[in-house]
PDB file of C-alpha atoms and ligand atoms in Angstrom:
ATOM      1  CA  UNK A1036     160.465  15.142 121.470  1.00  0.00           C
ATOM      2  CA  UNK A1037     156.676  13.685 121.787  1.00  0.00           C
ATOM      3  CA  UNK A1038     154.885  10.670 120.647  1.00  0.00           C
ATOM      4  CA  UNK A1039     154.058  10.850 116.996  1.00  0.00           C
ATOM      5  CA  UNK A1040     150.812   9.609 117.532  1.00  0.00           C
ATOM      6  CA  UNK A1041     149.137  11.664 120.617  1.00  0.00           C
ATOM      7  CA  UNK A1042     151.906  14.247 121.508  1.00  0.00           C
ATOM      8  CA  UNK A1043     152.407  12.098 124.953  1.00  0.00           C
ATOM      9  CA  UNK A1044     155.827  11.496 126.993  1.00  0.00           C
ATOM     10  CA  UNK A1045     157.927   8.919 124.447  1.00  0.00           C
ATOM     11  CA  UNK A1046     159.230   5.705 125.849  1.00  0.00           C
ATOM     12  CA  UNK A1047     161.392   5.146 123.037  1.00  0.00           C
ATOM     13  CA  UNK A1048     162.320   5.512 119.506  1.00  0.00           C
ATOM     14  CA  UNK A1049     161.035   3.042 116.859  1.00  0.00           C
ATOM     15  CA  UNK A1050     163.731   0.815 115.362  1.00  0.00           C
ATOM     16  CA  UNK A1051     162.335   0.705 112.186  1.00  0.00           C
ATOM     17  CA  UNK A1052     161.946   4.912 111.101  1.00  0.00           C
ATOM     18  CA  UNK A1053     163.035   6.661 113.801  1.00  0.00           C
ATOM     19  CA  UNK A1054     159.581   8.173 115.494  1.00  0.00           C
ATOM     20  CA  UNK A1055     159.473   8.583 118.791  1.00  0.00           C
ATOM     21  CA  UNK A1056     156.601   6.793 120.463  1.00  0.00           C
ATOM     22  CA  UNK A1057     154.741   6.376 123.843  1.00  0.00           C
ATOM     23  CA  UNK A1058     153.639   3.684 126.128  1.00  0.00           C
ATOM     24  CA  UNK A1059     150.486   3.291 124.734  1.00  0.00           C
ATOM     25  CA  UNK A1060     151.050   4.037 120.703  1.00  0.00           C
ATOM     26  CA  UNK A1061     153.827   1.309 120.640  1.00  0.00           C
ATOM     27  CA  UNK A1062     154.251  -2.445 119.745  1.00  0.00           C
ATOM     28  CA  UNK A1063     156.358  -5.011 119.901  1.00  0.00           C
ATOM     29  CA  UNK A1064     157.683  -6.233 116.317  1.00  0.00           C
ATOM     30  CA  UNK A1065     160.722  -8.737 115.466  1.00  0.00           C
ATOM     31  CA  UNK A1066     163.301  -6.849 113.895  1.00  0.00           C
ATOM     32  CA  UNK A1067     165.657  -8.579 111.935  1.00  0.00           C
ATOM     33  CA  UNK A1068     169.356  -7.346 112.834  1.00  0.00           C
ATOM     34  CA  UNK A1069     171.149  -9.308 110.128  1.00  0.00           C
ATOM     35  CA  UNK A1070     170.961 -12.720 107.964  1.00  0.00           C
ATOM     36  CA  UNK A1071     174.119 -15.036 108.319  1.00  0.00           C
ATOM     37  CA  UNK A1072     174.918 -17.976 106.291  1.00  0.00           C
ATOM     38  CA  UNK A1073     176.006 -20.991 108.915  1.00  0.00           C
ATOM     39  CA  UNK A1074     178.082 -23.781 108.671  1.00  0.00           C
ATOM     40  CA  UNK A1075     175.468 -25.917 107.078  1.00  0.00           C
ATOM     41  CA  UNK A1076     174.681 -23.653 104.776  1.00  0.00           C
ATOM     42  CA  UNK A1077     171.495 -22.506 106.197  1.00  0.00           C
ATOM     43  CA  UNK A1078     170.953 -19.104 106.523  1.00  0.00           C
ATOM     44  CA  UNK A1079     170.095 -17.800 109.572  1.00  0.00           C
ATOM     45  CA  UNK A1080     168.349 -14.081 111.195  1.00  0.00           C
ATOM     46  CA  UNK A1081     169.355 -12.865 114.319  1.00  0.00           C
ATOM     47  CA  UNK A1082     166.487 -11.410 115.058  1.00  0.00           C
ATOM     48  CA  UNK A1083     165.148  -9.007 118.122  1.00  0.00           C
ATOM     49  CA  UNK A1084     161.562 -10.078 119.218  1.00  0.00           C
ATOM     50  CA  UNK A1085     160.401  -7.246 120.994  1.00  0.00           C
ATOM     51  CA  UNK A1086     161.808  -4.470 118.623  1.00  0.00           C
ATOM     52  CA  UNK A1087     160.118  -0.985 119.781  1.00  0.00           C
ATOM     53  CA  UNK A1088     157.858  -0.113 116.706  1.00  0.00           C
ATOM     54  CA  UNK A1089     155.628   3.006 116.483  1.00  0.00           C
ATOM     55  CA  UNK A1090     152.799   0.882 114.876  1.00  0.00           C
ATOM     56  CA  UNK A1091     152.059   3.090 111.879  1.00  0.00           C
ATOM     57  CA  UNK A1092     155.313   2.604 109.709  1.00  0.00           C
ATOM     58  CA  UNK A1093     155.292  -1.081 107.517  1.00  0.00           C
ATOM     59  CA  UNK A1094     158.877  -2.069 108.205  1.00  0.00           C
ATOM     60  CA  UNK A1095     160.288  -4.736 105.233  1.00  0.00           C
ATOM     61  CA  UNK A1096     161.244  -8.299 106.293  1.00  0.00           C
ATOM     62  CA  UNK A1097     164.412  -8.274 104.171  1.00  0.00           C
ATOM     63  CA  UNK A1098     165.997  -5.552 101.772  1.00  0.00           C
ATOM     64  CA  UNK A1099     164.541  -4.971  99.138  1.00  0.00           C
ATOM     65  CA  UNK A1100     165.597  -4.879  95.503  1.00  0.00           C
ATOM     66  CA  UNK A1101     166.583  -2.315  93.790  1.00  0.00           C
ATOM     67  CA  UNK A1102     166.858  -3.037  90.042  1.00  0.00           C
ATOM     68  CA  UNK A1103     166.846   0.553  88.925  1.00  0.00           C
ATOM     69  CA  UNK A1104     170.245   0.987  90.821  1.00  0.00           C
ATOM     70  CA  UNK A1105     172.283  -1.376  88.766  1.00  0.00           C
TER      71      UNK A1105
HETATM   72 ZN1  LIG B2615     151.393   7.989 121.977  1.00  0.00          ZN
HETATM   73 ZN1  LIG B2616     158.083   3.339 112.823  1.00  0.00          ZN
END
């Protein structure tokens, strides 16, 4: 497997589509693992800060909805 981006040695794989990336083509992105609902009722993100993204996908914060699937 190579970089997406300039066919170099990958690093990694991005968290958010799967692309392999390289030292150079990647960055850092928080990447939300999952949204809990604490004890007071305020809902919290465990999030990872330094998520490996390949820079040219545009990740979503939070699901999205899908009205056409009801
Ligand atoms: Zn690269
Ligand atoms: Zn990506």
């Amino acid at each position: 497997m190579r970089c997406h981006k300039c066919r170099g040695e990958p690093i990694g794989i991005c968290q958010f589509c799967g692309r392999a990336v390289c030292e150079r083509c990647h960055g850092p992105l928080p990447f939300i693992l999952t949204i809990f609902v604490g004890k007071d009722q305020i809902p919290k993100a465990v999030v990872v800060a330094d998520a490996l993204w390949c820079g040219a996908c545009r990740p979503q914060p939070e699901p999205l909805p899908m009205p056409e699937m009801a």
